[in-house]
Coordinates of C-alpha atoms and ligand atoms in Angstrom, one line a residue:
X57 CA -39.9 16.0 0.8
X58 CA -38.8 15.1 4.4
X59 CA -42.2 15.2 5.9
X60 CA -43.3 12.6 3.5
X61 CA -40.5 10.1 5.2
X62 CA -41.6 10.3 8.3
X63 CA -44.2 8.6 10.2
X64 CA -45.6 8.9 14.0
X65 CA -44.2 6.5 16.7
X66 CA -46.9 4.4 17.8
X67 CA -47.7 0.9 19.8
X68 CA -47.9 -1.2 16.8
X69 CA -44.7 0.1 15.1
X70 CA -42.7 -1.4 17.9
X71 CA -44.6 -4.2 18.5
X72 CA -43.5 -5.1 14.6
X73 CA -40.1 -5.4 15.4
X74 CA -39.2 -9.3 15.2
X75 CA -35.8 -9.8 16.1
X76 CA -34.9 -7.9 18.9
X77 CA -36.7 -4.8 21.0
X78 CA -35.6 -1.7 19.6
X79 CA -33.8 -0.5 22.0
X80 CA -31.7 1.8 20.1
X81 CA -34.8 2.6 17.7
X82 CA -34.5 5.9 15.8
X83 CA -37.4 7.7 17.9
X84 CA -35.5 6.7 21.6
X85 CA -32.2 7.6 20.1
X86 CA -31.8 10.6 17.4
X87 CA -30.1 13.9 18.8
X88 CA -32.4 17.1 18.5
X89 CA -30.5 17.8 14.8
X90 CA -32.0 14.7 13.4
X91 CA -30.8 13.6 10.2
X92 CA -32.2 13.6 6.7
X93 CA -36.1 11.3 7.0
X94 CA -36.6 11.7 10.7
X95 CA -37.1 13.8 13.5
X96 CA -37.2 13.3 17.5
X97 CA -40.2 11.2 18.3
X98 CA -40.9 10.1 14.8
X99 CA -39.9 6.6 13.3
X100 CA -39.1 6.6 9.4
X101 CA -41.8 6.0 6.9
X102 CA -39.8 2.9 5.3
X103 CA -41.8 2.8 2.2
X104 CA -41.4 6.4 1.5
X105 CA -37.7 5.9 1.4
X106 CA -38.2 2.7 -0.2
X107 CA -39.7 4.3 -3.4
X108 CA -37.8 7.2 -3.6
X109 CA -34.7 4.7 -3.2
X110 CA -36.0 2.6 -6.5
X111 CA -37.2 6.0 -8.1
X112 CA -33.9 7.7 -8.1
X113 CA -30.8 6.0 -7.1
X114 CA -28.9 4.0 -9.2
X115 CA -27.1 1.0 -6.4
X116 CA -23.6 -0.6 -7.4
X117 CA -24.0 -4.3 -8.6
X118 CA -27.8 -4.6 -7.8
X119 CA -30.6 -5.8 -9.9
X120 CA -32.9 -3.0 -9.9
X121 CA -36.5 -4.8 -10.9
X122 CA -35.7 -6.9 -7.5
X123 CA -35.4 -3.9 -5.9
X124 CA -38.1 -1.9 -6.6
X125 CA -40.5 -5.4 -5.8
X126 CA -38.7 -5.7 -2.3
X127 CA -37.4 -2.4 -1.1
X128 CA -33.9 -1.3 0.2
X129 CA -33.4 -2.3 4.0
X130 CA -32.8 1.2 5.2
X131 CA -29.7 1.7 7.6
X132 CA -30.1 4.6 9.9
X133 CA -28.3 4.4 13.0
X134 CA -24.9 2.7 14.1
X135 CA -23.1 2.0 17.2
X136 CA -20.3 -0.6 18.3
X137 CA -20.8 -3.7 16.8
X138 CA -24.8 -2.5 15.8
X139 CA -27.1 -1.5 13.0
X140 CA -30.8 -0.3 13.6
X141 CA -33.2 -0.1 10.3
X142 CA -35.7 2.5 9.7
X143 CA -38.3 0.1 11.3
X144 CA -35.9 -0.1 14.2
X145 CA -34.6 -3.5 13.9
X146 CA -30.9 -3.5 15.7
X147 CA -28.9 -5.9 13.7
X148 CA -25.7 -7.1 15.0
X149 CA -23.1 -6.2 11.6
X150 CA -21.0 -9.6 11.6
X151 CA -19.7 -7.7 7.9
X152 CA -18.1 -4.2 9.7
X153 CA -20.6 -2.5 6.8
X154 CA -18.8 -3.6 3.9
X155 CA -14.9 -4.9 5.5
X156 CA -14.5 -1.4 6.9
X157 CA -15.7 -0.3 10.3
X158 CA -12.8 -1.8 12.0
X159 CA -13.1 0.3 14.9
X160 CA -17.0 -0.1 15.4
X161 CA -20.3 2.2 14.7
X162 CA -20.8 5.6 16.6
X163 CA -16.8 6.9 17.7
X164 CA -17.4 10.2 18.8
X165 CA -13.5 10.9 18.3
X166 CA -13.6 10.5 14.5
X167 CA -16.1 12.7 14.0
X168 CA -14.7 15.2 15.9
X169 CA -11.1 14.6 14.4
X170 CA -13.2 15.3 11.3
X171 CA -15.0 18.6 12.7
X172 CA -11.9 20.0 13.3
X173 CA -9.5 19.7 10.4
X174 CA -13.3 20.6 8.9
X175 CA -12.7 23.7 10.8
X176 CA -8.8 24.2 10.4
X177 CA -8.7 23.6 6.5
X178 CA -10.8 21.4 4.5
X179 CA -9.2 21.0 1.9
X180 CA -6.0 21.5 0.0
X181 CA -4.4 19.6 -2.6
X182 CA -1.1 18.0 -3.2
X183 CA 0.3 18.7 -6.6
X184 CA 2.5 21.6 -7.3
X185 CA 5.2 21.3 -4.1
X186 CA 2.3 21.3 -2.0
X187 CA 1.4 19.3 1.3
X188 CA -0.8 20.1 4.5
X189 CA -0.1 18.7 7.9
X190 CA -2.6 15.7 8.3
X191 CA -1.5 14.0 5.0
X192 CA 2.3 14.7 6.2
X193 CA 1.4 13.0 9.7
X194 CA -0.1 10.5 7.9
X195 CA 2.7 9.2 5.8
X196 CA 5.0 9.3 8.6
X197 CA 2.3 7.3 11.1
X198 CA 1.8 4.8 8.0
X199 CA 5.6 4.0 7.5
X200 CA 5.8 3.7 11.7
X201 CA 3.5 0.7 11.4
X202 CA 4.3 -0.7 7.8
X203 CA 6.6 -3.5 8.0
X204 CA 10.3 -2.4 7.5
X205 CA 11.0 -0.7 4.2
X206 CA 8.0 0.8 3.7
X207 CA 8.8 4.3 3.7
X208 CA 6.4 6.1 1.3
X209 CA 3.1 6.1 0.7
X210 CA 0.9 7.3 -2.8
X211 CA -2.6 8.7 -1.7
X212 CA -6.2 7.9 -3.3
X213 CA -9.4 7.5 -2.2
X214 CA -10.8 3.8 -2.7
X215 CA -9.0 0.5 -3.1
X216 CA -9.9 0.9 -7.1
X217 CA -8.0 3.6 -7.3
X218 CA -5.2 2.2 -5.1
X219 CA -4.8 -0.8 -7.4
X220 CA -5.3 1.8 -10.2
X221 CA -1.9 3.3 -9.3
X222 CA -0.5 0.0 -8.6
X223 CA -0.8 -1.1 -12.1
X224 CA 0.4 2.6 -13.2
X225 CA 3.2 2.5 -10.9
X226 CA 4.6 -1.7 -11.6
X227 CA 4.8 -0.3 -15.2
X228 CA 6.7 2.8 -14.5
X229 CA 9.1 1.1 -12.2
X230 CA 10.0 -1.5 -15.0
X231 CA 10.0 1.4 -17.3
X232 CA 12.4 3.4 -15.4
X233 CA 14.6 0.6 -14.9
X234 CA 14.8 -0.2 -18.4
X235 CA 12.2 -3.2 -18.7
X236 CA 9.4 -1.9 -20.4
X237 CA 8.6 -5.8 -21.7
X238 CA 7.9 -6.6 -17.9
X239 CA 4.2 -5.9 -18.7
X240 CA 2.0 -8.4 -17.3
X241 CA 0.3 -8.7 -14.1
X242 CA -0.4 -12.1 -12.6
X243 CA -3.7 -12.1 -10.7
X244 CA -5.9 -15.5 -9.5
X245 CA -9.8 -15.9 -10.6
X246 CA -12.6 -14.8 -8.1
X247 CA -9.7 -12.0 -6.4
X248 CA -11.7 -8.6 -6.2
X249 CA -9.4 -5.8 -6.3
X250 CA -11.9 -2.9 -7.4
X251 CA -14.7 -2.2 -9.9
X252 CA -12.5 0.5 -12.1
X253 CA -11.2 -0.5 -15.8
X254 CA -7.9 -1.6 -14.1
X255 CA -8.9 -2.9 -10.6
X256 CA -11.7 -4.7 -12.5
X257 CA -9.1 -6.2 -14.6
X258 CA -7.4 -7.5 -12.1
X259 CA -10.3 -9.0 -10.1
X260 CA -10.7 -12.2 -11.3
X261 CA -14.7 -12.1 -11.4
X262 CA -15.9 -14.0 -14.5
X263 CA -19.5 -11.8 -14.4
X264 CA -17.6 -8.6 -13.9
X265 CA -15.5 -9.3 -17.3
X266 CA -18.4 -10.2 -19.0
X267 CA -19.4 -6.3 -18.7
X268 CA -16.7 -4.0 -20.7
X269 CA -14.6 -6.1 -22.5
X270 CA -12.5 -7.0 -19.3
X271 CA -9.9 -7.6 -18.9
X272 CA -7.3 -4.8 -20.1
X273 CA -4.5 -6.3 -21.9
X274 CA -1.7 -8.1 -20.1
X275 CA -3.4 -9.0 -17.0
X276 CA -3.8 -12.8 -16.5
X277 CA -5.1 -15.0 -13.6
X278 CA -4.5 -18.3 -11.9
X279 CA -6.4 -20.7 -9.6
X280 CA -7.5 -19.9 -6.5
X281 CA -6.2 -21.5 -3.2
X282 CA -9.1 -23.0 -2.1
X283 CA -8.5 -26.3 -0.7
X284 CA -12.2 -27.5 -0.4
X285 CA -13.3 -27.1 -3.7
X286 CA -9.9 -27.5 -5.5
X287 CA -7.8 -29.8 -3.5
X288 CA -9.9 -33.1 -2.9
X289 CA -7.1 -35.6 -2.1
X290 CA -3.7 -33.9 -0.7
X291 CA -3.9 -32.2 2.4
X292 CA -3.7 -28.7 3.2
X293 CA 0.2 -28.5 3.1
X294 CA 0.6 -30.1 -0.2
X295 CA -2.8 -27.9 -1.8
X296 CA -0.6 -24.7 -0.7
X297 CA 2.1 -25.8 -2.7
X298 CA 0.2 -26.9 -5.6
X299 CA -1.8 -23.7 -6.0
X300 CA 1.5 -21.2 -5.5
X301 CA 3.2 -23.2 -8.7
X302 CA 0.4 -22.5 -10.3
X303 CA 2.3 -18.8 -10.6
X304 CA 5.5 -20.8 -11.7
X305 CA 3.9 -22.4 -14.3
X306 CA 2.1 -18.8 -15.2
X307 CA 5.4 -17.3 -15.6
X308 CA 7.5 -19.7 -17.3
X309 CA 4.2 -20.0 -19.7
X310 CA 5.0 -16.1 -20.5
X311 CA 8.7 -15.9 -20.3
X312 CA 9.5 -14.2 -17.0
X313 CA 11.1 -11.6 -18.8
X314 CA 7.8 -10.4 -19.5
X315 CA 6.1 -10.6 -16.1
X316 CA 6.1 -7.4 -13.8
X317 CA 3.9 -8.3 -10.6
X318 CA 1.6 -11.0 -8.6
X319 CA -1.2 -9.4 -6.7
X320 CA -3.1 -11.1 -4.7
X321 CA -5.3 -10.9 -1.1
X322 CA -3.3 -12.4 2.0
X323 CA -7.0 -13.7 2.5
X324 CA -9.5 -13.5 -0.3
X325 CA -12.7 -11.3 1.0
X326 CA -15.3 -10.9 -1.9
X327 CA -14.2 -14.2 -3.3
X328 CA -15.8 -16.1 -0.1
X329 CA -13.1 -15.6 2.4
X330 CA -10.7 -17.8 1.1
X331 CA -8.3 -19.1 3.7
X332 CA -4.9 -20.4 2.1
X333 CA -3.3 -23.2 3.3
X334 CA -0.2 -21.8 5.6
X335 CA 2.2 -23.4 2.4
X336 CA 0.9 -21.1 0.0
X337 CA 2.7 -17.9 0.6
X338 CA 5.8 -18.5 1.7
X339 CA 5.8 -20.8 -1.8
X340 CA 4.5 -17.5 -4.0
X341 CA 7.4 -15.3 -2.2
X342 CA 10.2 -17.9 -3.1
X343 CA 8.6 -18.0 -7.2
X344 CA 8.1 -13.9 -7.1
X345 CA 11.8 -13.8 -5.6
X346 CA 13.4 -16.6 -8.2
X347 CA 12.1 -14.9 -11.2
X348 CA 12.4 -11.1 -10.1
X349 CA 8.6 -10.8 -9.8
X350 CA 7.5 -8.1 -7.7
X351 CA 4.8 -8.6 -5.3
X352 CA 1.7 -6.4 -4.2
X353 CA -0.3 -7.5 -1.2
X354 CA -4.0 -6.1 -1.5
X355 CA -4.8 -5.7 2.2
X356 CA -7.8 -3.3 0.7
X357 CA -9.8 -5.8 3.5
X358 CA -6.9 -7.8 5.4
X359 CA -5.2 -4.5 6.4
X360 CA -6.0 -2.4 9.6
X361 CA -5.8 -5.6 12.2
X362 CA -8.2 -7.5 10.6
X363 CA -6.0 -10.3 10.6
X364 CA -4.3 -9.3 14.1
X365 CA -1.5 -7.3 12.5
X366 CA -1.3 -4.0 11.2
X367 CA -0.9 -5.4 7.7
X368 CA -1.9 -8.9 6.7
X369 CA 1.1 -9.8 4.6
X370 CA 3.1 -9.5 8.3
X371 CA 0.6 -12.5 9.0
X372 CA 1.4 -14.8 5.8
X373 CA 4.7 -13.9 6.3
X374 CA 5.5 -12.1 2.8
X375 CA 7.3 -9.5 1.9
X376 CA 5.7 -7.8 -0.5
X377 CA 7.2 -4.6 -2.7
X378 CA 3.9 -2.9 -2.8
X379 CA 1.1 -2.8 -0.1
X380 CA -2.9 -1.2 -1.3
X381 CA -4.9 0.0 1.6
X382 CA -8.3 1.5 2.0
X383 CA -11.4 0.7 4.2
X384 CA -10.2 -0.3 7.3
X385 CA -7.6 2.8 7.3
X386 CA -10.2 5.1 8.7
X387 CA -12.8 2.3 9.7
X388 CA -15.0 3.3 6.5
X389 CA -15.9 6.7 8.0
X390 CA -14.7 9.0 5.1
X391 CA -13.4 7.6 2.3
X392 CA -9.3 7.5 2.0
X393 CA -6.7 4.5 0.3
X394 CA -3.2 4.1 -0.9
X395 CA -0.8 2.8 -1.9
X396 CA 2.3 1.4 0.4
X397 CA 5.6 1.5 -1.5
X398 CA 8.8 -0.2 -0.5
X399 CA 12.0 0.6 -0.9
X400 CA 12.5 -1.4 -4.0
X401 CA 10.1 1.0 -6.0
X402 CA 10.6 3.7 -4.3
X403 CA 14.0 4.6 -4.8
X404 CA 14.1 3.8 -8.4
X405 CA 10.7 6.3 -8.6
X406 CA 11.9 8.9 -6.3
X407 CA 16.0 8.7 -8.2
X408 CA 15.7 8.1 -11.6
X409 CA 12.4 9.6 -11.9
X410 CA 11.2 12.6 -13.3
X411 CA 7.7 13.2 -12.1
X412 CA 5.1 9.8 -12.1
X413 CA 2.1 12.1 -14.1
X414 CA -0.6 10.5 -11.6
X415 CA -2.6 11.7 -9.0
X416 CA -5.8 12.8 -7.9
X417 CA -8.0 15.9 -6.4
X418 CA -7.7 14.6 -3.5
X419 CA -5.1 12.7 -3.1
X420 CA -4.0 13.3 0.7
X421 CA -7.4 14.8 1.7
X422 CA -6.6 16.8 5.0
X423 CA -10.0 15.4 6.4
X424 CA -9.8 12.2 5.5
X425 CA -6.0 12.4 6.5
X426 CA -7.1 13.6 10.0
X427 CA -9.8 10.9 10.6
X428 CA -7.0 8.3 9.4
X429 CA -4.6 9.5 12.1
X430 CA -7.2 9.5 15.4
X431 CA -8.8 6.1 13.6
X432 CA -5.0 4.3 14.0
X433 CA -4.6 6.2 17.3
X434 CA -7.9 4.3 18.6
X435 CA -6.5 1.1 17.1
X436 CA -3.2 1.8 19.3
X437 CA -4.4 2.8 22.1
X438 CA -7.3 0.0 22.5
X439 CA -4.2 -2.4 21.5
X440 CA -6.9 -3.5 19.1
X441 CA -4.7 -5.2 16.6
X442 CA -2.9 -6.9 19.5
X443 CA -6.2 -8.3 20.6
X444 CA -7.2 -9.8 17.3
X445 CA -4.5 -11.5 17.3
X446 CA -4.5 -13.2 20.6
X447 CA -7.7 -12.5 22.4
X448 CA -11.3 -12.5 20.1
X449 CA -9.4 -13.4 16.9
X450 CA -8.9 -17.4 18.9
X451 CA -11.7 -17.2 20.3
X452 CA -13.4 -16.5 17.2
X453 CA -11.9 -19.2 15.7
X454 CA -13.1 -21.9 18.5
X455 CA -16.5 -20.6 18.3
X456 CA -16.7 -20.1 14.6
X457 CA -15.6 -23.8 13.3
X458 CA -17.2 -25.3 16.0
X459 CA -20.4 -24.5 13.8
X460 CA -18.9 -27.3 11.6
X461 CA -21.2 -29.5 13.6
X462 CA -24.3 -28.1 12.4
X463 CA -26.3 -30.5 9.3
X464 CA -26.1 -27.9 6.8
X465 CA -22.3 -26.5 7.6
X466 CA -19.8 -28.7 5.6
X467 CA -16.8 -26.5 6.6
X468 CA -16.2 -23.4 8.7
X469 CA -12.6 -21.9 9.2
X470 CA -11.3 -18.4 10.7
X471 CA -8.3 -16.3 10.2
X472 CA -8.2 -12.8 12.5
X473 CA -11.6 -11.4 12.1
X474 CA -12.8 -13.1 8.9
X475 CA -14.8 -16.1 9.0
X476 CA -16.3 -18.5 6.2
X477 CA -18.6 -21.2 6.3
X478 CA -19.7 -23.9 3.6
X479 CA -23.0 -24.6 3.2
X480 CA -23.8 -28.3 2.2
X481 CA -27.0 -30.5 1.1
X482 CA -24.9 -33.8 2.7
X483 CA -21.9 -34.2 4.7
X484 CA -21.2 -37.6 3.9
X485 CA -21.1 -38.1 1.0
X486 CA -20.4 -34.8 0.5
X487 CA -23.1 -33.2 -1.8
X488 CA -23.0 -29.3 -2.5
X489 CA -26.5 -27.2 -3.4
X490 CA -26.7 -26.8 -7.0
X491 CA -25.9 -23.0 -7.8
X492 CA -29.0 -22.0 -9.4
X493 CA -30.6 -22.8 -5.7
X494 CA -28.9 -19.9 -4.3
X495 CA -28.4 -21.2 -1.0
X496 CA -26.7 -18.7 0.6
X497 CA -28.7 -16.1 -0.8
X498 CA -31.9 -18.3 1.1
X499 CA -29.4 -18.4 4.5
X500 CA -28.8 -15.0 4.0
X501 CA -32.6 -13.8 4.7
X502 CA -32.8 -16.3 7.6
X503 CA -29.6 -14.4 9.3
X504 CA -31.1 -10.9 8.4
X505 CA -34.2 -11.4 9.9
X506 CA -32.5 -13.2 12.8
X507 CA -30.6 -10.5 13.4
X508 CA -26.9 -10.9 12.1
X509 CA -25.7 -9.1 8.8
X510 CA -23.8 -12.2 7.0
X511 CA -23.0 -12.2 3.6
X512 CA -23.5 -14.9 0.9
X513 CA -20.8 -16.1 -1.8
X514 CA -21.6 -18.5 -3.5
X515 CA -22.5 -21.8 -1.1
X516 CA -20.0 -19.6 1.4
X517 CA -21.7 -17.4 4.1
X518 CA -18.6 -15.2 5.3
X519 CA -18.4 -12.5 8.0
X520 CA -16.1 -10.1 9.0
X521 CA -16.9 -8.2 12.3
X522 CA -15.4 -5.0 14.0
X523 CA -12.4 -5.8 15.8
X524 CA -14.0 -4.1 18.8
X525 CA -16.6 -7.3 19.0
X526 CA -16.3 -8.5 22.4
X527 CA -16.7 -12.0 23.6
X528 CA -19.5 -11.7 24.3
X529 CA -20.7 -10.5 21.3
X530 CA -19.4 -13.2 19.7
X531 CA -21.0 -15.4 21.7
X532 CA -24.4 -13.6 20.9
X533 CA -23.3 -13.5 17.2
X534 CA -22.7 -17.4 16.9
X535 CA -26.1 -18.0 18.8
X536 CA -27.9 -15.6 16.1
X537 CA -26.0 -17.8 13.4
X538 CA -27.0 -21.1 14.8
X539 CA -30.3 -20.6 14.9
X540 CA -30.3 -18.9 11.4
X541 CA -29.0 -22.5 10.6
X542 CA -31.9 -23.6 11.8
X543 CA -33.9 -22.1 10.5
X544 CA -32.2 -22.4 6.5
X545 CA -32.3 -26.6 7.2
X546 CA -35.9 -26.4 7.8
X547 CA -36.6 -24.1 4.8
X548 CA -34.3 -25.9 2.9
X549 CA -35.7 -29.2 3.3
X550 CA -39.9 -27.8 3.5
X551 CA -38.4 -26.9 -0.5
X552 CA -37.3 -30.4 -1.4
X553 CA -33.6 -29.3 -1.4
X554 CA -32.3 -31.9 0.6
Ligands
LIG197 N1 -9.3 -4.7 -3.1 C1 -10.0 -5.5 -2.2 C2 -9.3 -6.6 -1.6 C3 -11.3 -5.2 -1.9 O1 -12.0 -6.0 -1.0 C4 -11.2 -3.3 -3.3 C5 -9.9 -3.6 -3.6 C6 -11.8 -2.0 -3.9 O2 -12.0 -1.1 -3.0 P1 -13.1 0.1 -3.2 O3 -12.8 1.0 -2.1 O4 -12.8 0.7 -4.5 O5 -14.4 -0.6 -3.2 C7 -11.9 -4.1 -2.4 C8 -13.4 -3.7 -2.1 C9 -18.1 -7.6 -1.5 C10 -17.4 -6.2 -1.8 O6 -19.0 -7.9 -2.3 C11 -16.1 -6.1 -1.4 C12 -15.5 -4.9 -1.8 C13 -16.2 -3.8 -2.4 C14 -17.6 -4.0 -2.7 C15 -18.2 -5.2 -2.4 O7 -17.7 -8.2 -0.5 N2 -14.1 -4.7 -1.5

């Protein structure tokens, strides 16, 4: 079968490549144990893979007749802030693969971290007054860089599963302590917090509902705080403040008494990068704290220095009861989440408790553990977070909204290492591309083929680089973008669009 997905390096296969010279093309770069569909000297047969792809493997949240007429671009290679396809295009990943590679493609030190607890023990699990050294160095390294209060932590494997327990756990807590009417979860419309019964749920995707009779009882959802599309007239300020009473209204609407949690995103990712007005959650902290509300940051996406602190709630200035991680945690190289829990919860769980019957197989995966620990010791010894903060993440900023110039960009903003830009038929007056165009999806080719991975919401094209990006980089990122710009207006207007 691997023979079949391999093809001989020759002239024309490199004089194919548009975008850049494949520098780092699979045939220059594999080490002698290739992986699976290549061997030294050889370049991928793309359509094999392509076929065998469609034939056989069932993708999350893709439209399988598309795929099978265009093919899967095939990701084989990684390294920094890089991509190269099996026809050895290098793409520069402005989306850290999908929010997670924090620390860039390619470091050695992970996979070594990985070869060795691999080595040591692989696995073990947790249940039964069990533990095993990386998942107990773990918690202790996590509660080090939580903010104060934050002194446990509740293993999983994926963001779902993280806000999976987080439902589990808000109802136990108010069960414990004698509230067991405190049912209902407060969530906003176009959150993502997972693709399981409950993180779906939560999620406030309309399309995702539509598919299993979602949501699960007593979860609701409120507006989003997005000033551009829902705040025409009041500045930023006074947006932020409208959208957090939105909650108020929510929970006088229910009764408070009923009400056990708001979760939201310190910045909405899958939702389009949704920047909140600096009003909006200082407002939610004062309603969650007036009516006894507890509060659960998902920093599934903003955790990990994305936003140039360890955990994005420090950022927004919350204080939040619960705290679900995943991705960034070990920079997307083995899967690993959890669950933050402050002190709030965790006393009344750990006192009046008896056992919380939840958990999983690997729940505090020694591997997964150990990649963890050597992926935060990278981000503390680069003073990665630190730079975010006050070295790329600015200068992100003044390069990424400057792009507000551009004819087709209507809006651009930046908060850490997240990034959003509007696209628009008209600046003044403002006219947006009717949906069924599928703009982004039409600027999202351009940027591909360009060169730059950027993703399309909506009439929002977002990114979300590796914190290691350098200036540089950014500079060669924002040139890739502009002339993807370009190149959309042109297309764009050659279809009558505008
Ligand atoms: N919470 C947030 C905030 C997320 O972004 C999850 C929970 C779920 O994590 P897992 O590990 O179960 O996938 C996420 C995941 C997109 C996209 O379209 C975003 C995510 C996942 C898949 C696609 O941008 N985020």
């Amino acid at each position: 079968m691997q023979a079949r997905m391999l093809k001989e390096v020759g002239p024309a296969a490199t004089e194919e490549a548009p975008a850049f010279a494949p520098d780092g093309a699979p045939s220059s770069a594999l080490p002698s144990s290739a992986p699976y569909g290549a061997t030294e000297g050889k370049l991928y047969d793309t359509r094999a893979l392509q076929q065998a792809d469609s034939a056989h493997y069932l993708h999350p949240a893709t439209d399988h007749q598309q795929l099978a007429q265009l093919g899967a671009r095939i990701v084989v290679r990684g390294e920094g802030v890089y991509i190269w396809d099996s026809e050895g295009h290098r793409i520069l990943d402005a989306m850290s693969g999908l929010w997670c590679v924090n620390v860039g493609y390619g470091r050695r030190e992970l996979a070594d971290a990985a070869y060795r607890q691999l080595n040591t023990l692989p696995f073990y699990n947790s249940f039964f007054n069990t533990s095993n050294v990386p998942a107990i160095e773990l918690a202790q390294t996590l509660s080090r860089i939580a903010p104060p209060g934050f002194g446990h932590v509740f293993y999983v494997n994926s963001g779902s599963e993280g806000n999976d327990t987080v439902v589990r756990m808000v109802r136990r807590y108010w069960d414990l302590m004698g509230r067991p009417q405190r049912k209902v979860i407060i969530s906003r419309r176009n959150a993502y917090h997972g693709s399981t019964m409950a993180g779906a749920s939560l999620g406030g995707m309309d399309a995702m509902h539509a598919q299993g009779d979602l949501p699960i009882p007593n979860i609701t959802h409120i507006e989003q705080p997005y000033h551009f599309d829902n705040g025409a007239g009041m500045t930023r300020d006074e947006y932020g403040v409208l959208a957090a009473r939105r909650l108020e209204e929510k929970i006088l609407e229910l009764g408070a008494e009923r009400v056990a949690a708001f979760i939201g995103e310190p910045v909405q990712g899958a939702g389009g990068v949704i920047i909140p007005p600096e009003t909006y959650w200082p407002e939610i902290q004062r309603i969650c704290d007036r009516y006894g509300v507890l509060l659960v940051s998902d920093e599934v996406i903003c955790g990990f220095g994305r936003l140039g602190y360890w955990f994005g709630c420090e950022r927004m200035g919350t204080r939040p009861d619960l705290i679900t991680f995943a991705k960034g945690v070990t920079s997307g190289y083995i899967p690993l989440g959890g669950v933050l829990i402050g002190e709030r919860i965790s006393k009344v769980l750990i006192e009046k408790g008896e056992e919380f019957a939840h958990g999983f197989t690997y729940s505090g995966h020694p591997v997964a553990c150990a990649v963890a620990l050597e992926n935060i010791a990278i981000l503390s010894r680069e003073h990665l977070v630190t730079r975010v903060r006050e070295d790329v993440g600015p200068y992100l900023k003044q390069r990424f909204e400057a792009l507000a110039e551009h004819p087709l960009v209507g809006q651009a903003e930046a908060c850490g290492m997240m990034a959003a830009l509007v696209l628009v038929k008209s600046k003044a007056p403002l006219q947006r591309f009717a949906e069924e165009l599928k703009a982004g999806m039409l600027c999202r080719g351009h940027m591909f083929d360009t060169g730059v991975v950027m993703r399309a919401v909506g009439d929002r094209m977002i990114i979300a680089p590796p914190l290691v990006i350098t200036r540089t980089q950014i500079d060669e990122m924002i040139s890739l973008i502009r002339r993807s710009l370009d190149l959309t207006l042109n297309d764009a207007k050659q279809r009558g669009w505008m």
